[in-house]
Tab-separated table of C-alpha atoms in Angstrom:
chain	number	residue	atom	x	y	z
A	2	UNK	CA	7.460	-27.238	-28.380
A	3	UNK	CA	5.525	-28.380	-25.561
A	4	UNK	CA	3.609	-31.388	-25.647
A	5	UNK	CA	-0.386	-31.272	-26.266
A	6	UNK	CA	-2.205	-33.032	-23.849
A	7	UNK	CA	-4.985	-35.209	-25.461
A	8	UNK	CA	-8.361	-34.205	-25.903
A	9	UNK	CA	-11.213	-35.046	-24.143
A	10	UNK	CA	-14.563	-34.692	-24.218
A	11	UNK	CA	-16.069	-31.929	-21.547
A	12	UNK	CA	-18.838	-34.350	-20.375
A	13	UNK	CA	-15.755	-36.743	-19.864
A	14	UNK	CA	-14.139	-34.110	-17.922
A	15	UNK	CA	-17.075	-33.197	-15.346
A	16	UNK	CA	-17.581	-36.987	-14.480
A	17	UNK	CA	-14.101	-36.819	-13.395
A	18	UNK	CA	-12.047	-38.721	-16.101
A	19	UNK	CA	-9.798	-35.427	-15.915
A	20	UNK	CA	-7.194	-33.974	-13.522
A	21	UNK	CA	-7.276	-30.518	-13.608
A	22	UNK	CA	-4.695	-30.220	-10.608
A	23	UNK	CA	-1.334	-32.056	-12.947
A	24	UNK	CA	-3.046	-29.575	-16.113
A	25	UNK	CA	-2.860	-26.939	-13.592
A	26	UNK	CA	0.798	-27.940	-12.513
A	27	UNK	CA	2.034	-28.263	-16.023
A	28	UNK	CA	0.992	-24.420	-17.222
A	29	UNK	CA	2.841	-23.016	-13.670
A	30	UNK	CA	5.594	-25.163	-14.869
A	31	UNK	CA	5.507	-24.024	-18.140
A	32	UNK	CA	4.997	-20.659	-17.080
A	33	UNK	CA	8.052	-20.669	-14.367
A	34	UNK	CA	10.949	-22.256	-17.087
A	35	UNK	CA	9.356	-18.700	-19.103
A	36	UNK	CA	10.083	-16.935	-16.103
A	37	UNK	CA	13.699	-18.298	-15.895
A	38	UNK	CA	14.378	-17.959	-19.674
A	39	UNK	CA	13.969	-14.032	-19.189
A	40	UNK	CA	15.475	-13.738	-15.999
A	41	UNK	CA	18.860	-14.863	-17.460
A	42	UNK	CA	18.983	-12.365	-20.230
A	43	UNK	CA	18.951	-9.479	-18.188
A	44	UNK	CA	21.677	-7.679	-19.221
A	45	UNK	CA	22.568	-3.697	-20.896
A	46	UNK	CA	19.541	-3.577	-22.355
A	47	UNK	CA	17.606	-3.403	-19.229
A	48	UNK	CA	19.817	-1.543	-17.315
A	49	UNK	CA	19.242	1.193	-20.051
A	50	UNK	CA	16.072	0.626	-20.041
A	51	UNK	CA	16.093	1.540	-16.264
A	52	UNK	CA	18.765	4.419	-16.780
A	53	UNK	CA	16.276	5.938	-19.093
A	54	UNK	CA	13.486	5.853	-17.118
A	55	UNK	CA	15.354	7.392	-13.934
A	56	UNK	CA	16.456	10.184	-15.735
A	57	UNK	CA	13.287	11.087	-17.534
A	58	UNK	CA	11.673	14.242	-17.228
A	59	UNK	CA	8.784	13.376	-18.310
A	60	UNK	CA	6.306	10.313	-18.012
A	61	UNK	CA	6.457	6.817	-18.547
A	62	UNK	CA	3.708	5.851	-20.900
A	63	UNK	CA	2.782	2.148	-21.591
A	64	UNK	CA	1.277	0.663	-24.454
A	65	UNK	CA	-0.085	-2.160	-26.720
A	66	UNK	CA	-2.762	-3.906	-28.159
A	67	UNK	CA	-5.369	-6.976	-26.598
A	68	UNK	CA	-3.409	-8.947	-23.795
A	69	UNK	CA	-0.084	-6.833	-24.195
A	70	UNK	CA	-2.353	-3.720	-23.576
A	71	UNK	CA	-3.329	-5.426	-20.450
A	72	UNK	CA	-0.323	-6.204	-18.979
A	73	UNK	CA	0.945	-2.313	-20.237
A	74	UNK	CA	-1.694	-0.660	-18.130
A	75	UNK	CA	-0.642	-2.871	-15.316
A	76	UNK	CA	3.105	-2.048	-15.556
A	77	UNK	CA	2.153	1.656	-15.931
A	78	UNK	CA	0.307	1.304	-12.618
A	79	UNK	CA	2.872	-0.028	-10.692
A	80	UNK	CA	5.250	2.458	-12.313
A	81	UNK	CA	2.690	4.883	-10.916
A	82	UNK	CA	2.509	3.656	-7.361
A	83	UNK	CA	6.194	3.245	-7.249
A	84	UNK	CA	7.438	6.684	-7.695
A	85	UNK	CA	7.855	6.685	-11.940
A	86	UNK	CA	5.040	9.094	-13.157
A	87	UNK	CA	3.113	6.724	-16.192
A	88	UNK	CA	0.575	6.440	-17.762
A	89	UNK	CA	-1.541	3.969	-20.373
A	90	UNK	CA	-2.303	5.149	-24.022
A	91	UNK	CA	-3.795	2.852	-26.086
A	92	UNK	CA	-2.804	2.374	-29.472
A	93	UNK	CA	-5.521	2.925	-31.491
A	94	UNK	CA	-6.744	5.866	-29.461
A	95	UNK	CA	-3.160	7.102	-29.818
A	96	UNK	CA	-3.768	7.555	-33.700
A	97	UNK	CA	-6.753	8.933	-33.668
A	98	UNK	CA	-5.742	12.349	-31.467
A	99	UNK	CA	-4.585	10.404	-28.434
A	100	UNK	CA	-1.052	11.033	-28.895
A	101	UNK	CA	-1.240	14.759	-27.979
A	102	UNK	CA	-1.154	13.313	-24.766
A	103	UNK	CA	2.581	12.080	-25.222
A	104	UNK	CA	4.697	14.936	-25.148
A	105	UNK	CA	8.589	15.065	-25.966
A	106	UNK	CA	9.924	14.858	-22.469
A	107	UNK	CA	8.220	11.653	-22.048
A	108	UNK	CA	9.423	7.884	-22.898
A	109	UNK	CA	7.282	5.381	-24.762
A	110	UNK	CA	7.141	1.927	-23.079
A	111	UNK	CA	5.606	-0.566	-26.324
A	112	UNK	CA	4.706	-3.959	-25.407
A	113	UNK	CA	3.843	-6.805	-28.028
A	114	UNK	CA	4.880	-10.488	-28.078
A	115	UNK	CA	5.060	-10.755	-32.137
A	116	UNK	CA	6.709	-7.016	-32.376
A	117	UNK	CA	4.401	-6.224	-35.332
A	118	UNK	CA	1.352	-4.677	-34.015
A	119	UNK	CA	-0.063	-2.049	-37.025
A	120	UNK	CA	-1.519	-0.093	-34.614
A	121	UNK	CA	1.777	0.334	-32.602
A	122	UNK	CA	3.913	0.285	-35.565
A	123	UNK	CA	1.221	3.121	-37.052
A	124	UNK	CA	2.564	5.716	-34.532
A	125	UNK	CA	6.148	4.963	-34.654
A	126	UNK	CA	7.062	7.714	-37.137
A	127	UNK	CA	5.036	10.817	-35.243
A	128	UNK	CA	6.909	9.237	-31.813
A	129	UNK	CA	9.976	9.486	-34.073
A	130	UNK	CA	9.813	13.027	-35.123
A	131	UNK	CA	9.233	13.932	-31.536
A	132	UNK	CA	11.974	12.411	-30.504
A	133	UNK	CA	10.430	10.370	-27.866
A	134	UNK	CA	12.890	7.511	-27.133
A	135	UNK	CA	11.188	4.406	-27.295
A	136	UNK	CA	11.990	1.131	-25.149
A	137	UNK	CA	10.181	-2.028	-26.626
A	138	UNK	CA	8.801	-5.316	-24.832
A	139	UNK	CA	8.844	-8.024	-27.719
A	140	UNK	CA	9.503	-11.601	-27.902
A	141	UNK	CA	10.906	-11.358	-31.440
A	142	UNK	CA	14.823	-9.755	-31.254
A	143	UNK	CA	14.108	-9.676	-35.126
A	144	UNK	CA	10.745	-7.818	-35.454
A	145	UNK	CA	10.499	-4.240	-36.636
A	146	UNK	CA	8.939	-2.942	-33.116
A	147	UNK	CA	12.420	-4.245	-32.000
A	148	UNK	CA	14.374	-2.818	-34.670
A	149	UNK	CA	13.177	0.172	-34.281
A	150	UNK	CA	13.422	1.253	-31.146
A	151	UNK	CA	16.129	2.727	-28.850
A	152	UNK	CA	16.215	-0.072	-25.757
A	153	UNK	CA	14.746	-3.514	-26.480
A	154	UNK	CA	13.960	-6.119	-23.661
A	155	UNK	CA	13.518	-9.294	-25.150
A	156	UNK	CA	10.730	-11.175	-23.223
A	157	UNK	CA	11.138	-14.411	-25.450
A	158	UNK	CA	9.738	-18.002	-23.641
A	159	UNK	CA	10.393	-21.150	-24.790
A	160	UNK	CA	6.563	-22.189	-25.099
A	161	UNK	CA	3.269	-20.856	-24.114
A	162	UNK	CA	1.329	-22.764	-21.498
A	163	UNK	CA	-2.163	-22.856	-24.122
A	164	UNK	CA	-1.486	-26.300	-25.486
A	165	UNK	CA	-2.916	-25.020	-28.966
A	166	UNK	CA	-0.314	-22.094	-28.387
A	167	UNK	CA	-2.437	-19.502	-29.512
A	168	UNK	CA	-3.204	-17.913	-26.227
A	169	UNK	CA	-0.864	-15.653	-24.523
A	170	UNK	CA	-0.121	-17.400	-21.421
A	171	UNK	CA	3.312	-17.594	-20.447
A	172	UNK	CA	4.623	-14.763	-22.779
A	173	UNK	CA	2.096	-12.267	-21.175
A	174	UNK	CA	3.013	-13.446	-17.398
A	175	UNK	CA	6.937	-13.058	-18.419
A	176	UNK	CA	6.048	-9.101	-19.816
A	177	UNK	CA	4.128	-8.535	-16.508
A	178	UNK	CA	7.233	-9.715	-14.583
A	179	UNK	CA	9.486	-7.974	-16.649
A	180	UNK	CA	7.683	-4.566	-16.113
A	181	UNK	CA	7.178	-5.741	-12.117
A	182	UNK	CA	11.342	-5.886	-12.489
A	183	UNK	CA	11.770	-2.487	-13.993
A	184	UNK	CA	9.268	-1.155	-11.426
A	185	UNK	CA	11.205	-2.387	-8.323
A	186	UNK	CA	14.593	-1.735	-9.509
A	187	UNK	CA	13.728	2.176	-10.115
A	188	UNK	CA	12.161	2.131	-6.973
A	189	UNK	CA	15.622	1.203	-4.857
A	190	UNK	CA	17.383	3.272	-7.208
A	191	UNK	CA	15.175	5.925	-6.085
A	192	UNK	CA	15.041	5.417	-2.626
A	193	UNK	CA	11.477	5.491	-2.983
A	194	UNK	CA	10.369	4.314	1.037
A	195	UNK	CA	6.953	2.825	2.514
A	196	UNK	CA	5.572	6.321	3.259
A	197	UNK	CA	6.378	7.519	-0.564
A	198	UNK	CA	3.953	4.790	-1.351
A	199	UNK	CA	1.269	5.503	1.210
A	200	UNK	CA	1.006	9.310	-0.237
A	201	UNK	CA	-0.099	7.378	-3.495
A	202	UNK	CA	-2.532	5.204	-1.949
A	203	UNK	CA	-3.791	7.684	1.234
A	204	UNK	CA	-7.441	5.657	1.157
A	205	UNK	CA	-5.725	2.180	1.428
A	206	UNK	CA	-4.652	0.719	4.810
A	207	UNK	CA	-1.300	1.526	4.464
A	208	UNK	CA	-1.773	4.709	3.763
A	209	UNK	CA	-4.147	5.015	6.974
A	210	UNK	CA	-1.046	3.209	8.682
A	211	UNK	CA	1.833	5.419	7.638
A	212	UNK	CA	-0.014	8.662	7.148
A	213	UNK	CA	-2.188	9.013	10.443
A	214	UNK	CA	-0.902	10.607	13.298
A	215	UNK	CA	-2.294	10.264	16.913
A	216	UNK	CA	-3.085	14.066	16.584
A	217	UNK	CA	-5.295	13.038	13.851
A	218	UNK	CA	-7.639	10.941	16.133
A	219	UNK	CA	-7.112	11.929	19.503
A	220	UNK	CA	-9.563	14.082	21.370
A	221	UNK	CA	-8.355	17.257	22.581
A	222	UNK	CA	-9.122	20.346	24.712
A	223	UNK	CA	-12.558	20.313	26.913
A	224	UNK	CA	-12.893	16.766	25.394
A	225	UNK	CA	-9.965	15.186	27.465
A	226	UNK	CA	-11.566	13.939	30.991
A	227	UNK	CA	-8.816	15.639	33.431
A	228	UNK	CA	-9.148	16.320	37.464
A	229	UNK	CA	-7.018	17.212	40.072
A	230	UNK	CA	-5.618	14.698	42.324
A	231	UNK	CA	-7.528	16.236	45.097
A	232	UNK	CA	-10.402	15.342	43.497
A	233	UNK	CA	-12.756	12.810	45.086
A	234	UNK	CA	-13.378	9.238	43.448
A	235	UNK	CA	-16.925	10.298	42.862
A	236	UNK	CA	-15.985	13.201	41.361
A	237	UNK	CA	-13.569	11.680	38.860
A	238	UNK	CA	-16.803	9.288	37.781
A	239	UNK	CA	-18.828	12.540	36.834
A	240	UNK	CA	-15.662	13.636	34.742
A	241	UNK	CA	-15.398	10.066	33.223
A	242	UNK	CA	-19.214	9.764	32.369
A	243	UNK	CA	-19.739	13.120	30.715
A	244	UNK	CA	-16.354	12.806	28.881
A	245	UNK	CA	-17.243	8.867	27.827
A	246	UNK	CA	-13.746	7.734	27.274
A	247	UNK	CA	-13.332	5.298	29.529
A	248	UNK	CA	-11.035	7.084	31.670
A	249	UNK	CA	-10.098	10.487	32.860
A	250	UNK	CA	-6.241	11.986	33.587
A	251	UNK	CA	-5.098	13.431	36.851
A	252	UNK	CA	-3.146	15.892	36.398
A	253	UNK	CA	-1.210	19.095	38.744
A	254	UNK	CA	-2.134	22.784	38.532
A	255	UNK	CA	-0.105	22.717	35.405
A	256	UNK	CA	-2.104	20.507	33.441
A	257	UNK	CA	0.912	17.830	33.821
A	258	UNK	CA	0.284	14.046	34.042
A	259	UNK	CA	-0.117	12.610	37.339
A	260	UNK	CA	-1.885	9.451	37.267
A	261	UNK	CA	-4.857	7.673	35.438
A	262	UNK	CA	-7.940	6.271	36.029
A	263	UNK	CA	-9.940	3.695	33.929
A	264	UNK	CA	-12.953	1.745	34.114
A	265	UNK	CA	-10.734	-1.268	34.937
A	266	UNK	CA	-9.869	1.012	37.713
A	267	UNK	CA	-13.287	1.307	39.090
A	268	UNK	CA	-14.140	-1.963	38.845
A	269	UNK	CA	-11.231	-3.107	41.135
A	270	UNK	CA	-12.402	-0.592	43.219
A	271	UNK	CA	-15.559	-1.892	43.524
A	272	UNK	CA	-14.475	-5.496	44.828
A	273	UNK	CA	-12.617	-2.594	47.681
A	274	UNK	CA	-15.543	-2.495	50.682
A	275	UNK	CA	-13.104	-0.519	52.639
A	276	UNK	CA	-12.800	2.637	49.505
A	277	UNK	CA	-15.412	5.004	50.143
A	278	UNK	CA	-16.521	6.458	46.382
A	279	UNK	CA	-17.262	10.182	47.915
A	280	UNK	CA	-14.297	10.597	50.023
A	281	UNK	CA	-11.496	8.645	48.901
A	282	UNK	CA	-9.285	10.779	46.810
A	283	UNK	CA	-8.662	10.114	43.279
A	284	UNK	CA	-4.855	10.203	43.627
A	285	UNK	CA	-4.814	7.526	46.224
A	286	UNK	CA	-5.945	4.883	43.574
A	287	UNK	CA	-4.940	6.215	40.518
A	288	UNK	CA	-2.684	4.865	38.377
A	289	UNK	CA	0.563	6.384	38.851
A	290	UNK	CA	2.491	5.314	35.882
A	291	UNK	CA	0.584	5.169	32.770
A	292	UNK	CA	1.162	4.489	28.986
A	293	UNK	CA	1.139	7.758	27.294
A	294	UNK	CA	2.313	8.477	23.157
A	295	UNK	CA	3.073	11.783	21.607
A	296	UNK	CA	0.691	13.489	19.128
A	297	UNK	CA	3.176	13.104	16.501
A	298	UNK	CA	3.336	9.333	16.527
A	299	UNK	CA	1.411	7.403	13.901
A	300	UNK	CA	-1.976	6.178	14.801
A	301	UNK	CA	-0.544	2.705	14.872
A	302	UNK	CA	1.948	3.079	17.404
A	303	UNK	CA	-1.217	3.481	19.879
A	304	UNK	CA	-2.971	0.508	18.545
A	305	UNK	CA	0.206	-1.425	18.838
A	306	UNK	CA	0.815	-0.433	22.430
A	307	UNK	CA	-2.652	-1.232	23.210
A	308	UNK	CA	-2.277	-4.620	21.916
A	309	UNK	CA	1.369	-5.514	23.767
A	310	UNK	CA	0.170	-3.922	27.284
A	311	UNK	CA	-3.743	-5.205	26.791
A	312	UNK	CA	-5.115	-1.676	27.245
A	313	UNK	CA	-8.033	0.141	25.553
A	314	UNK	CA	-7.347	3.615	25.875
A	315	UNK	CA	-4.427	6.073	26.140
A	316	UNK	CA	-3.493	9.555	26.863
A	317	UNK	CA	-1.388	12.196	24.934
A	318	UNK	CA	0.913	14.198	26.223
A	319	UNK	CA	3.699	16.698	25.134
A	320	UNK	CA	7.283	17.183	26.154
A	321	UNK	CA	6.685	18.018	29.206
A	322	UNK	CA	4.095	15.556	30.282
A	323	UNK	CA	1.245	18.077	29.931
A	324	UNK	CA	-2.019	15.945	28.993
A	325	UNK	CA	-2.614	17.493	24.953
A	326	UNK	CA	-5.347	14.617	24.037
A	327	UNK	CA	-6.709	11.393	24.532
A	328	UNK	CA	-7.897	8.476	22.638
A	329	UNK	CA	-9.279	4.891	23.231
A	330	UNK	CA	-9.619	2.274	20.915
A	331	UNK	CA	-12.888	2.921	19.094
A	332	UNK	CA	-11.226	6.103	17.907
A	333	UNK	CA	-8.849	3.715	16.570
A	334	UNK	CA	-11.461	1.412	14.583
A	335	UNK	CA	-13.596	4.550	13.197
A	336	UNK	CA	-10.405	6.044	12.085
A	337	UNK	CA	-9.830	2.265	10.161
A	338	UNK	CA	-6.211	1.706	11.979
A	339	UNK	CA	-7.456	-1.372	13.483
């Protein structure tokens, strides 16, 4: 049992005759030696658990009642996001027409520290008849939740963190990593890889990151600035200013990359007295080498390259070198890559 600190008056507290930092240390403590206590009785039981789950056909669904409900619709979102299907039912719900959302293909995941909540224990017999196998999260070995069920994962600690040890503290943070562990270890079992998890979350950044090809954001057709390399300097400025990327591609008769020109171009060209803007040609100070991407690379590929060669814009081409599309950098911030 852990040892109650001594009580002290609030008003006490706020004039600074308490040190919230070492209370602060003690539940993390507290709450780590919980963490450590489960950790080392990972054995069978949760590598049946985990066999289980793999091989469902069904869904995973979580429950349990007050804080253990919590952390069971937090386990059956990362479940979720991790590549096992699952869902949250909530016990109560469950008994009064919820449970026709459980069907027999599916596993029951049933969390609760003491292992006799009536509401979960209420719904054990219609889960029985329908042969749902049921894994159960308790910190009683002994309790009938345990007993009855198929897989138990004991998620005993040695004390809770609430001095009065009546709030769940360090038994609900040792469920939560319990689930986190089943979560993770299904996932490498599955193979389940960054862009598995970026289909789940496509309106997060990484999904923007791992799902967003350059073809996504690049402007193609009559909206890539292109000339000849015949074409005068002057000429190459009308392209770039109706076109308002920044820069414009010079390319051969067909359509394949020759050169570029940027505003950082024309600017150099500028400090140049001896360049003549209408009769210089645009392939005598183009750029003859340029970064280019394909339209199948991600979206961040270009901002990367952008960043490690300090450049703002970039074109597209295909095999061949044949300009397909362009892009510059604010394409990259509306599209939210950057």
């Amino acid at each position: 049992m852990a040892t109650q600190p001594a009580p002290i008056d609030a008003a006490a507290a706020l004039q600074g005759n308490f040190d919230f930092a070492a209370s602060g240390r003690r539940v993390i403590a507290i709450e780590a030696d919980g963490l450590q206590a489960v950790a080392a009785r990972l054995d069978g039981a949760f590598t049946a658990a985990c066999r289980a789950m793999l091989a469902c056909r069904g869904r995973v669904v979580c429950s349990g009642m007050g804080k253990s409900g919590h952390v069971a619709r937090k386990i059956a979102a990362t479940l979720a996001s991790t590549g096992t299907p699952a869902f949250y039912v909530h016990p109560g719900e469950a008994a009064h027409g919820d449970l026709g959302m459980i069907t027999d293909a599916d596993i029951v995941l049933a969390l609760s520290y003491s292992g006799e909540s009536d509401e979960l224990l209420m719904v054990l017999p219609v889960l029985k008849r329908q042969g749902n196998l049921l894994i159960a999260m308790t910190g009683r070995p002994g309790s009938s939740l345990a007993r009855e069920a198929d897989v138990h994962l004991d998620a005993s600690v040695p004390a809770e963190a609430c001095p009065l040890a009546l709030a769940p503290t360090a038994s609900t943070t040792a469920a939560l990593a319990l689930g986190d562990a089943l979560a993770v270890a299904l996932l490498e079992a599955r193979g389940f890889t960054a862009e598995d998890f970026a289909r789940s979350h496509p309106a997060g950044a990484l999904g923007r990151r791992l799902l967003l090809h350059i073809r996504d954001v690049m402007h193609a057709g009559d909206e890539v600035p292109r000339v000849r390399e015949t074409a005068t300097l002057s000429e190459t400025l009308v392209e770039m200013s109706r076109k308002r990327l920044g820069m414009s591609a010079i390319v051969d008769a067909d359509g394949r990359l020759l050169g570029l020109y940027t505003d950082g171009d024309l600017r150099r060209t500028l400090d140049d007295a001896s360049i003549d803007m209408r009769s210089t040609r645009i392939g005598s100070v183009m750029t003859k080498s340029p970064k280019v991407i394909g339209a199948d690379a991600l979206a961040v590929e270009a901002a990367q390259l952008m960043e490690h060669h300090k450049i703002n814009a970039l074109l597209v081409v295909d095999d061949e070198r044949r300009v397909v599309g362009a892009l510059n950098i604010h394409d990259l911030l509306r599209a939210r890559v950057v």
